[in-house]
Amino acid sequence: MTDRLILLTGPEETPVLSARLSDLNPDLLISTASDLPSLEAAFQQPATRRRLIAFSTGIIVPARLLALCDRGAINFHPGPPEYPGNQIAAFAAYDGATEFGATAHFMAPEVDSGPIISVRREAMPPGGTRTDYALTGYKNLVFLFNDLEVKLSNLDYALNPNGEVWSGHVWKLSDLDRMRILPRDVDAGELARRLRAFEDSEPGSLHVDLFGFRFRICPDSNS
């Protein structure tokens, strides 16, 4: 029997996670991918059984590939079930969410909609920025992977949903772009929220359009 685990993640995570899974199950064949072309190539490799693990990636896996994962396709999402979608750390910062974390779930054709396997959450201090939420999400993503790695590396083991469900708006990049456009009558409180959530780590992202010109928010060089 040829068991193959396909690991879809970034170039920094690939050697660490693949080595860990290989240590836990030396007989497991592991293919790695970081984008859609390399993912397609990984699915071309022979396998009797397949499991896909996606870790903190923005790649949307086509439904036809998910159908080939007879031992499950599992995604590690850097946010709790209350924040499905993309760039969710920014929206959690904008909301001032009191908790944040990470979610492991089965993948489905619709983004962040499959049955949830496990969740980790932790309390967030008031006034957190997008970076604060992103770091918390990624930290809990690593902890969650550590919690499940033994089961993930054994394709005989079938993971089961824990009963939690997704909630809230599925955020998209278009939502992020929309929130970076400041209303002309923005007040101080709303500006502070948007600076914390959508300007943090990307100076000049917030802007207002007036009379055919675009004015960007930039730090005061004298401050």
Coordinates of N, CA and C in Angstrom, one line a residue:
M1 N 0.8 -1.2 0.0 CA 0.0 0.0 0.0 C 0.9 1.2 0.0
T2 N 0.6 2.2 -0.9 CA 1.3 3.4 -1.0 C 0.5 4.6 -0.4
D3 N 0.9 5.0 0.8 CA 0.2 6.1 1.4 C 1.0 7.4 1.1
R4 N 0.3 8.4 0.6 CA 1.0 9.7 0.3 C 0.3 10.8 1.0
L5 N 1.0 11.6 1.7 CA 0.5 12.8 2.3 C 1.0 14.0 1.5
I6 N 0.1 14.9 1.1 CA 0.5 16.1 0.3 C 0.4 17.3 1.3
L7 N 1.5 18.0 1.4 CA 1.6 19.1 2.3 C 1.6 20.4 1.5
L8 N 0.6 21.2 1.7 CA 0.5 22.5 1.0 C 0.7 23.6 2.0
T9 N 1.9 24.3 1.9 CA 2.2 25.4 2.8 C 3.3 26.2 2.2
G10 N 3.8 27.2 3.0 CA 4.8 28.1 2.5 C 6.2 27.5 2.5
P11 N 7.1 28.2 1.8 CA 8.5 27.6 1.8 C 9.2 27.6 3.1
E12 N 8.9 28.4 4.1 CA 9.5 28.4 5.4 C 9.0 27.2 6.2
E13 N 7.7 26.9 6.1 CA 7.1 25.9 6.9 C 7.4 24.5 6.3
T14 N 7.6 24.4 5.0 CA 7.7 23.1 4.3 C 8.7 22.2 5.0
P15 N 10.0 22.6 5.1 CA 11.0 21.6 5.7 C 10.7 21.2 7.1
V16 N 10.2 22.2 7.9 CA 9.9 21.9 9.3 C 8.7 20.9 9.5
L17 N 7.6 21.2 8.8 CA 6.5 20.3 9.0 C 6.6 18.9 8.3
S18 N 7.3 18.9 7.1 CA 7.5 17.6 6.4 C 8.4 16.8 7.2
A19 N 9.5 17.3 7.8 CA 10.4 16.6 8.6 C 9.7 16.0 9.8
R20 N 8.9 16.8 10.5 CA 8.2 16.3 11.7 C 7.2 15.1 11.3
L21 N 6.5 15.3 10.2 CA 5.6 14.2 9.8 C 6.3 12.9 9.4
S22 N 7.5 13.1 8.8 CA 8.3 12.0 8.4 C 8.9 11.3 9.6
D23 N 9.3 12.0 10.6 CA 9.8 11.4 11.8 C 8.7 10.5 12.5
L24 N 7.5 11.0 12.5 CA 6.4 10.3 13.1 C 6.0 9.0 12.4
N25 N 6.2 9.1 11.0 CA 5.8 7.9 10.2 C 6.8 7.8 9.0
P26 N 7.9 7.1 9.2 CA 9.0 7.0 8.2 C 8.5 6.3 6.9
D27 N 7.4 5.5 7.0 CA 6.9 4.9 5.8 C 6.0 5.7 4.9
L28 N 5.7 6.9 5.4 CA 4.8 7.8 4.7 C 5.5 8.5 3.6
L29 N 4.9 8.5 2.4 CA 5.5 9.3 1.3 C 4.9 10.7 1.4
I30 N 5.8 11.7 1.4 CA 5.3 13.1 1.6 C 5.7 13.9 0.3
S31 N 4.7 14.5 -0.3 CA 4.9 15.4 -1.4 C 4.6 16.8 -0.9
T32 N 5.3 17.8 -1.3 CA 5.1 19.2 -0.9 C 4.7 20.1 -2.0
A33 N 4.0 21.1 -1.7 CA 3.5 22.1 -2.7 C 3.4 23.5 -2.0
S34 N 3.6 24.5 -2.8 CA 3.4 25.9 -2.3 C 2.5 26.7 -3.2
D35 N 2.1 26.2 -4.3 CA 1.3 26.9 -5.2 C 0.4 25.9 -6.0
L36 N -0.5 26.4 -6.8 CA -1.4 25.5 -7.5 C -0.7 24.6 -8.5
P37 N 0.3 25.1 -9.3 CA 1.0 24.1 -10.2 C 1.7 23.0 -9.5
S38 N 2.4 23.3 -8.4 CA 3.1 22.3 -7.7 C 2.1 21.3 -6.9
L39 N 0.9 21.9 -6.6 CA -0.1 21.0 -6.0 C -0.6 20.0 -7.0
E40 N -0.9 20.5 -8.2 CA -1.3 19.7 -9.3 C -0.3 18.5 -9.6
A41 N 1.0 18.9 -9.6 CA 2.0 17.9 -9.8 C 2.1 16.9 -8.7
A42 N 1.8 17.3 -7.5 CA 1.8 16.4 -6.3 C 0.7 15.3 -6.5
F43 N -0.4 15.7 -7.0 CA -1.5 14.8 -7.2 C -1.3 13.8 -8.3
Q44 N -0.3 14.1 -9.2 CA 0.0 13.2 -10.3 C 0.9 12.1 -9.8
Q45 N 1.5 12.2 -8.7 CA 2.3 11.1 -8.2 C 1.5 10.0 -7.7
P46 N 2.0 8.7 -7.8 CA 1.2 7.5 -7.5 C 0.9 7.4 -6.0
A47 N -0.3 7.0 -5.7 CA -0.7 6.8 -4.3 C -1.9 5.9 -4.2
T48 N -1.9 5.0 -3.3 CA -3.1 4.1 -3.0 C -4.1 4.9 -2.2
R49 N -3.6 5.7 -1.2 CA -4.4 6.5 -0.4 C -3.7 7.9 -0.3
R50 N -4.5 8.9 -0.2 CA -4.0 10.3 -0.1 C -4.6 11.1 1.1
R51 N -3.8 11.9 1.7 CA -4.3 12.9 2.6 C -3.7 14.2 2.3
L52 N -4.4 15.3 2.2 CA -3.9 16.6 2.0 C -3.9 17.4 3.3
I53 N -2.8 18.1 3.6 CA -2.8 19.0 4.7 C -2.4 20.4 4.2
A54 N -3.2 21.3 4.4 CA -2.9 22.7 4.0 C -2.7 23.5 5.3
F55 N -1.6 24.2 5.4 CA -1.2 24.9 6.6 C -1.0 26.4 6.3
S56 N -1.9 27.2 6.7 CA -1.7 28.7 6.6 C -1.4 29.1 5.1
T57 N -2.2 28.7 4.2 CA -2.0 29.0 2.8 C -3.3 29.7 2.2
G58 N -3.1 30.6 1.3 CA -4.2 31.2 0.6 C -4.6 30.5 -0.6
I59 N -4.0 29.4 -1.0 CA -4.3 28.6 -2.2 C -5.7 28.0 -2.0
I60 N -6.6 28.2 -3.0 CA -7.9 27.5 -3.0 C -7.7 26.2 -3.7
V61 N -8.0 25.1 -3.1 CA -7.8 23.8 -3.7 C -9.0 23.4 -4.5
P62 N -8.9 23.1 -5.8 CA -10.1 22.8 -6.6 C -10.8 21.6 -6.1
A63 N -12.1 21.5 -6.3 CA -12.9 20.4 -5.8 C -12.5 19.1 -6.4
R64 N -12.0 19.1 -7.6 CA -11.6 17.8 -8.2 C -10.4 17.2 -7.5
L65 N -9.6 18.0 -6.9 CA -8.4 17.5 -6.2 C -8.9 17.1 -4.8
L66 N -9.8 17.8 -4.2 CA -10.3 17.4 -2.9 C -10.9 16.0 -3.0
A67 N -11.6 15.7 -4.1 CA -12.2 14.5 -4.3 C -11.3 13.3 -4.3
L68 N -10.0 13.6 -4.6 CA -9.0 12.5 -4.6 C -8.4 12.2 -3.2
C69 N -8.8 12.9 -2.2 CA -8.2 12.8 -0.9 C -9.1 11.8 -0.1
D70 N -8.9 10.5 -0.3 CA -9.8 9.6 0.3 C -9.5 9.5 1.8
R71 N -8.4 10.0 2.3 CA -8.1 10.0 3.7 C -8.2 11.4 4.3
G72 N -8.9 12.2 3.6 CA -9.2 13.6 4.1 C -8.3 14.7 3.6
A73 N -8.9 15.8 3.5 CA -8.2 17.1 3.2 C -8.4 18.0 4.4
I74 N -7.3 18.4 5.0 CA -7.4 19.1 6.3 C -6.7 20.5 6.2
N75 N -7.4 21.5 6.5 CA -6.8 22.8 6.5 C -6.6 23.4 7.9
F76 N -5.4 24.1 8.0 CA -5.1 24.8 9.3 C -5.3 26.3 9.0
H77 N -6.4 26.8 9.5 CA -6.8 28.2 9.3 C -6.3 29.1 10.4
P78 N -5.6 30.2 10.1 CA -5.1 31.0 11.2 C -6.1 32.0 11.8
G79 N -7.2 31.4 12.3 CA -8.2 32.2 13.0 C -9.3 31.3 13.5
P80 N -10.1 31.7 14.4 CA -11.2 30.9 15.0 C -12.3 30.8 14.0
P81 N -13.3 29.9 14.3 CA -14.4 29.8 13.4 C -15.3 31.0 13.2
E82 N -15.2 32.0 14.1 CA -15.9 33.2 14.0 C -15.3 34.1 12.9
Y83 N -14.2 33.8 12.4 CA -13.5 34.6 11.4 C -13.1 33.7 10.2
P84 N -14.0 33.3 9.3 CA -13.6 32.6 8.1 C -13.1 33.5 7.0
G85 N -12.4 33.0 6.1 CA -12.0 33.8 5.0 C -10.5 34.3 5.0
N86 N -10.3 35.4 4.3 CA -8.9 35.9 4.1 C -8.6 37.1 4.9
Q87 N -7.4 37.3 5.3 CA -6.9 38.5 6.0 C -7.8 38.8 7.2
I88 N -8.1 37.7 7.9 CA -9.0 37.8 9.1 C -8.4 38.5 10.3
A89 N -7.1 38.5 10.4 CA -6.5 39.2 11.6 C -6.9 40.7 11.5
A90 N -6.9 41.3 10.3 CA -7.3 42.7 10.2 C -8.7 42.9 10.6
F91 N -9.6 42.1 10.3 CA -11.0 42.3 10.7 C -11.3 42.0 12.1
A92 N -10.5 41.1 12.7 CA -10.6 40.8 14.2 C -10.1 42.0 14.9
A93 N -9.0 42.7 14.4 CA -8.5 43.9 15.1 C -9.5 45.0 14.9
Y94 N -10.1 45.1 13.8 CA -11.1 46.2 13.6 C -12.3 46.0 14.6
D95 N -12.7 44.7 14.8 CA -13.8 44.4 15.7 C -13.4 44.5 17.1
G96 N -12.1 44.5 17.4 CA -11.7 44.4 18.8 C -12.0 43.1 19.4
A97 N -11.9 42.0 18.7 CA -12.3 40.7 19.2 C -11.6 40.4 20.5
T98 N -12.3 39.9 21.4 CA -11.7 39.6 22.7 C -11.0 38.2 22.8
E99 N -11.2 37.4 21.7 CA -10.5 36.1 21.6 C -10.1 35.9 20.2
F100 N -9.0 35.2 20.0 CA -8.5 34.8 18.7 C -7.8 33.5 18.8
G101 N -7.5 32.9 17.6 CA -6.8 31.6 17.7 C -6.7 30.9 16.4
A102 N -7.0 29.6 16.3 CA -6.8 28.9 15.0 C -7.7 27.7 15.0
T103 N -8.0 27.2 13.7 CA -9.0 26.2 13.5 C -8.4 25.2 12.5
A104 N -8.6 23.9 12.9 CA -8.3 22.8 11.9 C -9.7 22.2 11.5
H105 N -9.8 22.1 10.1 CA -11.1 21.7 9.6 C -10.9 20.9 8.3
F106 N -11.9 20.1 8.0 CA -11.9 19.4 6.7 C -12.2 20.5 5.6
M107 N -11.5 20.3 4.5 CA -11.7 21.2 3.4 C -12.9 20.8 2.6
A108 N -13.6 21.9 2.0 CA -14.8 21.7 1.2 C -14.6 22.7 0.0
P109 N -15.4 22.5 -1.1 CA -15.3 23.4 -2.2 C -15.5 24.9 -1.8
E110 N -16.4 25.1 -0.9 CA -16.6 26.5 -0.4 C -15.5 26.8 0.7
V111 N -14.9 28.0 0.6 CA -13.8 28.3 1.5 C -14.3 28.3 3.0
D112 N -13.5 27.7 3.8 CA -13.8 27.7 5.3 C -15.2 27.4 5.6
S113 N -15.6 26.2 5.1 CA -17.0 25.8 5.4 C -17.1 24.3 5.8
G114 N -16.0 23.6 5.7 CA -16.0 22.2 6.1 C -16.1 21.9 7.5
P115 N -16.5 20.7 7.9 CA -16.6 20.3 9.3 C -15.3 20.6 10.1
I116 N -15.5 21.2 11.3 CA -14.4 21.6 12.2 C -13.9 20.4 13.0
I117 N -12.5 20.2 13.0 CA -11.9 19.2 13.8 C -11.5 19.6 15.2
S118 N -10.8 20.8 15.2 CA -10.3 21.3 16.5 C -10.1 22.8 16.4
V119 N -10.2 23.4 17.6 CA -10.0 24.9 17.7 C -9.2 25.2 18.9
R120 N -8.3 26.2 18.8 CA -7.6 26.7 19.9 C -7.9 28.2 20.0
R121 N -8.2 28.7 21.1 CA -8.5 30.2 21.3 C -7.7 30.7 22.5
E122 N -7.4 32.0 22.5 CA -6.8 32.6 23.7 C -7.4 34.1 23.7
A123 N -7.4 34.6 24.9 CA -7.9 36.0 25.1 C -6.9 37.0 24.5
M124 N -7.5 38.1 24.0 CA -6.7 39.2 23.4 C -6.9 40.4 24.2
P125 N -5.8 41.2 24.4 CA -5.9 42.4 25.2 C -6.6 43.5 24.4
P126 N -7.1 44.5 25.0 CA -7.8 45.6 24.3 C -6.8 46.4 23.4
G127 N -7.2 46.9 22.3 CA -6.4 47.7 21.4 C -5.4 47.0 20.6
G128 N -5.6 45.7 20.4 CA -4.7 44.9 19.6 C -4.7 45.3 18.1
T129 N -3.5 45.3 17.5 CA -3.4 45.6 16.1 C -3.5 44.4 15.2
R130 N -3.6 44.6 13.9 CA -3.6 43.5 13.0 C -2.4 42.5 13.2
T131 N -1.2 43.1 13.5 CA -0.1 42.2 13.7 C -0.2 41.4 15.0
D132 N -0.8 42.0 16.0 CA -1.0 41.2 17.3 C -1.9 40.0 17.0
Y133 N -3.0 40.2 16.3 CA -3.9 39.1 16.0 C -3.3 38.1 15.0
A134 N -2.5 38.6 14.1 CA -1.9 37.6 13.1 C -0.9 36.7 13.9
L135 N -0.1 37.3 14.8 CA 0.9 36.5 15.5 C 0.2 35.5 16.4
T136 N -0.9 35.9 17.1 CA -1.7 35.0 17.9 C -2.3 33.9 17.1
G137 N -2.8 34.2 15.9 CA -3.4 33.2 15.1 C -2.3 32.2 14.6
Y138 N -1.1 32.7 14.2 CA -0.1 31.7 13.8 C 0.5 30.9 14.9
K139 N 0.6 31.5 16.1 CA 1.1 30.7 17.2 C 0.2 29.6 17.5
N140 N -1.1 29.9 17.6 CA -2.1 28.8 17.9 C -2.2 27.8 16.7
L141 N -1.9 28.2 15.5 CA -1.9 27.3 14.4 C -0.8 26.2 14.6
V142 N 0.4 26.7 15.1 CA 1.5 25.8 15.3 C 1.1 24.8 16.5
F143 N 0.5 25.4 17.6 CA 0.1 24.5 18.7 C -0.9 23.5 18.2
L144 N -1.8 23.9 17.4 CA -2.9 23.0 16.9 C -2.3 21.9 16.0
F145 N -1.3 22.2 15.2 CA -0.6 21.2 14.4 C 0.1 20.2 15.3
N146 N 0.7 20.7 16.3 CA 1.4 19.8 17.3 C 0.4 18.9 18.0
D147 N -0.8 19.4 18.3 CA -1.8 18.6 18.9 C -2.2 17.4 18.1
L148 N -2.2 17.6 16.7 CA -2.8 16.7 15.8 C -1.8 15.9 15.0
E149 N -0.5 16.2 15.1 CA 0.5 15.7 14.2 C 0.6 14.1 14.2
V150 N 0.4 13.5 15.3 CA 0.5 12.0 15.3 C -0.6 11.4 14.5
K151 N -1.8 12.0 14.7 CA -3.0 11.5 13.9 C -2.9 11.8 12.5
L152 N -2.4 13.0 12.1 CA -2.2 13.4 10.7 C -1.2 12.5 10.0
S153 N -0.2 12.0 10.7 CA 0.8 11.3 10.0 C 0.5 9.8 9.8
N154 N -0.6 9.4 10.4 CA -1.1 8.0 10.2 C -2.4 8.0 9.4
L155 N -2.3 7.5 8.2 CA -3.5 7.6 7.3 C -4.6 6.6 7.7
D156 N -4.2 5.6 8.6 CA -5.2 4.7 9.2 C -6.2 5.4 10.1
Y157 N -5.7 6.6 10.6 CA -6.5 7.3 11.7 C -7.4 8.2 10.9
A158 N -8.7 8.1 11.3 CA -9.7 9.0 10.7 C -10.1 10.1 11.7
L159 N -9.8 11.3 11.4 CA -10.1 12.5 12.3 C -11.6 12.7 12.2
N160 N -12.2 13.2 13.3 CA -13.6 13.4 13.4 C -14.0 14.9 13.7
P161 N -15.1 15.4 13.2 CA -15.5 16.7 13.6 C -15.8 16.8 15.1
N162 N -15.6 18.0 15.7 CA -15.8 18.2 17.1 C -17.2 18.8 17.4
G163 N -17.9 19.2 16.4 CA -19.3 19.7 16.6 C -19.3 21.2 16.5
E164 N -18.2 21.9 16.5 CA -18.2 23.4 16.4 C -18.6 23.8 15.0
V165 N -19.1 25.0 14.8 CA -19.5 25.4 13.4 C -19.0 26.8 13.1
W166 N -18.9 27.0 11.8 CA -18.4 28.3 11.3 C -19.5 29.4 11.6
S167 N -19.1 30.6 11.8 CA -20.1 31.7 11.9 C -19.4 33.0 11.3
G168 N -20.3 34.0 11.1 CA -19.7 35.2 10.6 C -19.5 35.3 9.1
H169 N -19.2 36.5 8.7 CA -19.0 36.8 7.3 C -17.7 36.1 6.8
V170 N -17.7 35.6 5.6 CA -16.4 35.0 5.0 C -15.7 36.2 4.3
W171 N -14.6 36.6 4.9 CA -14.0 37.8 4.5 C -13.1 37.5 3.2
K172 N -13.1 38.5 2.3 CA -12.4 38.4 1.1 C -11.4 39.6 0.9
L173 N -10.4 39.5 0.0 CA -9.5 40.6 -0.2 C -10.2 41.8 -0.7
S174 N -11.4 41.7 -1.4 CA -12.1 42.8 -1.8 C -12.7 43.6 -0.6
D175 N -13.0 42.9 0.5 CA -13.4 43.5 1.7 C -12.3 44.4 2.3
L176 N -11.1 43.8 2.3 CA -10.0 44.5 2.8 C -9.7 45.8 2.0
D177 N -9.8 45.7 0.7 CA -9.7 46.9 -0.2 C -10.7 48.0 0.1
R178 N -11.9 47.5 0.4 CA -13.0 48.4 0.6 C -12.8 49.2 2.0
M179 N -12.3 48.5 3.0 CA -12.2 49.1 4.3 C -11.0 50.0 4.3
R180 N -10.1 50.0 3.3 CA -9.0 50.9 3.3 C -9.4 52.2 2.6
I181 N -10.6 52.3 2.1 CA -11.1 53.6 1.6 C -11.8 54.3 2.7
L182 N -11.2 55.4 3.1 CA -11.8 56.2 4.2 C -13.0 57.0 3.8
P183 N -14.1 57.0 4.6 CA -15.2 57.9 4.2 C -14.8 59.3 4.5
R184 N -15.3 60.3 3.7 CA -14.9 61.7 3.8 C -15.3 62.3 5.1
D185 N -16.3 61.7 5.8 CA -16.7 62.3 7.1 C -16.2 61.4 8.3
V186 N -15.1 60.6 8.1 CA -14.6 59.7 9.1 C -14.3 60.5 10.4
D187 N -14.8 59.9 11.5 CA -14.5 60.5 12.8 C -13.2 59.9 13.4
A188 N -12.8 60.5 14.6 CA -11.5 60.0 15.2 C -11.6 58.6 15.6
G189 N -12.7 58.1 16.2 CA -12.8 56.8 16.6 C -12.7 55.8 15.5
E190 N -13.4 56.0 14.4 CA -13.4 55.1 13.2 C -12.0 55.1 12.6
L191 N -11.4 56.3 12.5 CA -10.0 56.4 12.0 C -9.0 55.5 12.8
A192 N -9.2 55.6 14.1 CA -8.3 54.8 15.0 C -8.4 53.3 14.8
R193 N -9.7 52.9 14.6 CA -10.0 51.5 14.4 C -9.4 51.0 13.0
R194 N -9.5 51.8 12.0 CA -9.0 51.5 10.7 C -7.4 51.5 10.7
L195 N -6.9 52.5 11.4 CA -5.4 52.5 11.5 C -4.9 51.2 12.1
R196 N -5.5 50.8 13.2 CA -5.1 49.6 14.0 C -5.3 48.4 13.1
A197 N -6.3 48.3 12.3 CA -6.6 47.1 11.6 C -6.1 47.0 10.2
F198 N -6.1 48.1 9.4 CA -5.8 48.1 8.0 C -4.6 48.8 7.6
E199 N -4.0 49.6 8.5 CA -2.8 50.4 8.2 C -1.6 49.7 8.8
D200 N -1.8 49.0 9.9 CA -0.7 48.4 10.7 C 0.1 47.5 9.8
S201 N 1.4 47.7 9.7 CA 2.4 46.9 8.9 C 2.3 47.3 7.4
E202 N 1.4 48.1 7.0 CA 1.3 48.5 5.6 C 1.1 50.0 5.5
P203 N 2.0 50.8 5.9 CA 1.8 52.3 5.9 C 1.4 52.8 4.5
G204 N 0.4 53.7 4.5 CA 0.0 54.2 3.2 C -1.2 53.5 2.6
S205 N -1.7 52.4 3.3 CA -2.8 51.7 2.7 C -4.1 52.4 2.8
L206 N -4.4 53.1 3.9 CA -5.6 53.9 4.0 C -5.5 55.1 3.2
H207 N -6.7 55.4 2.5 CA -6.7 56.6 1.7 C -8.1 57.2 1.5
V208 N -8.2 58.4 1.0 CA -9.5 59.0 0.8 C -9.4 59.6 -0.6
D209 N -10.4 59.5 -1.4 CA -10.4 60.0 -2.8 C -11.2 61.3 -2.8
L210 N -10.6 62.4 -3.2 CA -11.3 63.7 -3.3 C -11.0 64.4 -4.6
F211 N -12.0 64.8 -5.3 CA -11.9 65.6 -6.5 C -10.9 65.0 -7.5
G212 N -10.9 63.7 -7.7 CA -10.0 63.1 -8.7 C -8.6 62.8 -8.2
F213 N -8.4 63.1 -6.9 CA -7.0 62.8 -6.3 C -7.2 61.8 -5.2
R214 N -6.1 61.0 -5.0 CA -6.1 60.0 -3.9 C -5.1 60.5 -2.9
F215 N -5.6 60.7 -1.6 CA -4.8 61.1 -0.5 C -4.5 59.9 0.4
R216 N -3.3 59.6 0.7 CA -2.9 58.5 1.5 C -2.5 58.9 2.9
I217 N -2.9 58.1 3.9 CA -2.5 58.4 5.3 C -1.0 57.9 5.5
C218 N -0.2 58.8 5.9 CA 1.2 58.5 6.1 C 1.7 59.0 7.5
P219 N 2.6 58.3 8.1 CA 3.1 58.8 9.4 C 3.7 60.2 9.3
D220 N 3.5 60.9 10.4 CA 4.1 62.3 10.5 C 5.6 62.1 10.8
S221 N 6.5 62.6 9.8 CA 7.9 62.4 10.0 C 8.4 63.2 11.2
N222 N 7.6 64.2 11.7 CA 8.1 65.0 12.8 C 7.6 64.4 14.2
S223 N 6.8 63.3 14.1 CA 6.3 62.8 15.4 C 7.3 61.7 15.9

